[in-house]
Coordinates of C-alpha atoms in Angstrom, one line a residue:
X1 CA -15.0 4.3 9.9
X2 CA -11.9 1.9 9.6
X3 CA -9.3 2.3 11.7
X4 CA -5.4 0.8 11.1
X5 CA -2.7 0.9 12.7
X6 CA 0.6 1.8 11.4
X7 CA 3.6 2.7 13.2
X8 CA 6.2 5.4 12.8
X9 CA 7.9 5.2 16.0
X10 CA 11.8 3.7 14.9
X11 CA 13.6 2.2 17.3
X12 CA 17.5 4.5 15.9
X13 CA 17.3 7.0 19.0
X14 CA 19.5 9.6 17.6
X15 CA 20.4 11.4 20.8
X16 CA 23.8 11.1 22.6
X17 CA 21.7 12.2 26.3
X18 CA 18.6 12.9 27.3
X19 CA 19.5 17.2 27.5
X20 CA 18.1 19.0 24.5
X21 CA 14.9 21.7 23.2
X22 CA 13.9 20.3 20.8
X23 CA 10.3 22.3 18.8
X24 CA 7.4 21.4 16.6
X25 CA 7.5 21.4 12.8
X26 CA 5.2 20.7 10.3
X27 CA 7.0 18.9 7.6
X28 CA 4.5 18.5 4.7
X29 CA 7.2 20.1 3.3
X30 CA 10.1 17.4 3.6
X31 CA 9.9 14.5 1.1
X32 CA 9.5 11.2 2.4
X33 CA 11.2 7.8 1.5
X34 CA 9.5 5.3 -0.8
X35 CA 8.3 4.0 1.9
X36 CA 5.8 7.4 3.2
X37 CA 7.7 7.8 6.4
X38 CA 11.1 11.3 6.8
X39 CA 12.9 9.7 9.3
X40 CA 14.7 10.5 12.7
X41 CA 18.0 12.2 12.0
X42 CA 16.9 14.2 9.1
X43 CA 18.3 16.7 8.5
X44 CA 15.4 20.0 8.6
X45 CA 13.6 21.5 6.0
X46 CA 17.3 20.5 3.7
X47 CA 21.0 19.5 4.9
X48 CA 22.9 22.6 4.1
X49 CA 23.0 25.9 5.7
X50 CA 18.9 25.9 6.0
X51 CA 19.2 23.5 8.5
X52 CA 17.2 24.4 11.4
X53 CA 17.5 20.9 13.3
X54 CA 17.3 16.9 13.3
X55 CA 14.2 15.0 13.3
X56 CA 13.5 13.5 16.5
X57 CA 11.4 11.4 15.7
X58 CA 9.7 9.4 12.2
X59 CA 7.4 11.6 10.6
X60 CA 4.4 10.4 8.0
X61 CA 3.8 12.8 6.7
X62 CA 0.6 11.6 4.3
X63 CA -1.0 11.0 8.1
X64 CA 0.4 13.5 10.4
X65 CA 2.6 15.7 9.1
X66 CA 3.5 18.0 12.7
X67 CA 6.9 16.7 13.6
X68 CA 9.4 17.1 16.5
X69 CA 12.8 19.4 15.4
X70 CA 16.1 18.8 18.2
X71 CA 17.4 22.0 17.9
X72 CA 19.9 21.7 21.0
X73 CA 21.6 18.4 22.3
X74 CA 23.7 15.9 21.2
X75 CA 23.1 13.9 18.6
X76 CA 24.8 10.8 17.3
X77 CA 25.4 11.5 13.9
X78 CA 26.0 7.8 12.7
X79 CA 22.2 6.9 13.8
X80 CA 21.1 9.6 11.3
X81 CA 20.2 8.7 7.7
X82 CA 22.8 10.7 6.0
X83 CA 25.4 12.8 7.3
X84 CA 25.8 16.1 7.9
X85 CA 27.2 18.5 5.3
X86 CA 28.9 21.4 6.3
X87 CA 26.8 23.9 6.2
X88 CA 24.6 21.8 8.4
X89 CA 27.1 21.7 10.8
X90 CA 27.8 25.6 10.5
X91 CA 24.1 26.1 10.7
X92 CA 23.2 23.6 14.1
X93 CA 25.5 25.2 16.2
X94 CA 24.0 24.8 18.6
X95 CA 23.6 20.2 17.9
X96 CA 26.9 18.7 19.0
X97 CA 27.4 15.4 16.3
X98 CA 29.1 12.9 18.0

């Protein structure tokens, strides 16, 4: 058996403080970027009115599609890969974008 060492963890901390609520989320239906990574801070599942949370850490779906999604807390907006849409902000009413 061959093992490879792949690091998906980013040093990007999207949280503004350590008080948050998160849930597990299956990211297998989320499109990864060209590197095969869904970056931390991605609005899940879409950046629109269907948003349920913000991805806490990077996820590599090819290796493990399970991620953690923040559903309540304070998130630093400038650290997100894309600015949250107005509809997403409305849907994520328990998240405050700082």
